[in-house]
Amino acid sequence: MMAIVVEADLRRHGARRAEGSVMSHFRHAARICTIGSSFTFLFALVIGWI
């Protein structure tokens, strides 16, 4: 059911597909940065305790 909705939405906003792709890449990069910074923070805490 959700695939049909997404498919229809993509067809409706065909001109904006490139913009959506850029936003999806940006969100993915932001997620990687968030995960990386939390790992760094945890690592710093561990080093501080040692």
Coordinates of C-alpha atoms in Angstrom, one line a residue:
M1 CA 0.0 0.0 0.0
M2 CA 2.7 2.5 1.0
A3 CA 4.7 1.7 -2.2
I4 CA 1.7 2.7 -4.3
V5 CA 1.4 6.1 -2.5
V6 CA 5.2 6.7 -2.9
E7 CA 5.0 5.8 -6.6
A8 CA 2.1 8.2 -7.1
D9 CA 3.9 10.9 -5.2
L10 CA 7.1 10.5 -7.2
R11 CA 5.1 10.8 -10.5
R12 CA 3.3 13.9 -9.2
H13 CA 6.5 15.6 -8.2
G14 CA 8.7 14.4 -11.1
A15 CA 10.3 17.8 -11.6
R16 CA 11.3 18.0 -7.9
R17 CA 12.9 14.5 -7.9
A18 CA 16.4 15.9 -8.0
E19 CA 15.8 18.2 -5.1
G20 CA 14.4 15.3 -3.1
S21 CA 17.4 13.3 -3.9
V22 CA 19.7 16.0 -2.7
M23 CA 17.7 16.3 0.6
S24 CA 17.9 12.5 1.1
H25 CA 21.7 12.6 0.6
F26 CA 21.9 15.5 3.1
R27 CA 19.8 13.6 5.7
H28 CA 22.0 10.5 5.2
A29 CA 25.2 12.6 5.7
A30 CA 23.7 14.3 8.8
R31 CA 22.8 10.9 10.3
I32 CA 26.4 9.7 9.7
C33 CA 27.8 12.8 11.4
T34 CA 25.4 12.4 14.4
I35 CA 26.5 8.7 14.8
G36 CA 30.1 9.6 14.4
S37 CA 30.0 12.5 17.0
S38 CA 28.2 10.3 19.5
F39 CA 30.8 7.6 19.2
T40 CA 33.5 10.3 19.6
F41 CA 31.8 11.6 22.7
L42 CA 31.5 8.1 24.2
F43 CA 35.2 7.4 23.4
A44 CA 36.2 10.7 25.1
L45 CA 34.2 9.7 28.2
V46 CA 36.0 6.3 28.3
I47 CA 39.4 7.9 27.9
G48 CA 38.5 10.4 30.6
W49 CA 37.6 7.6 33.0
I50 CA 40.9 5.7 32.3

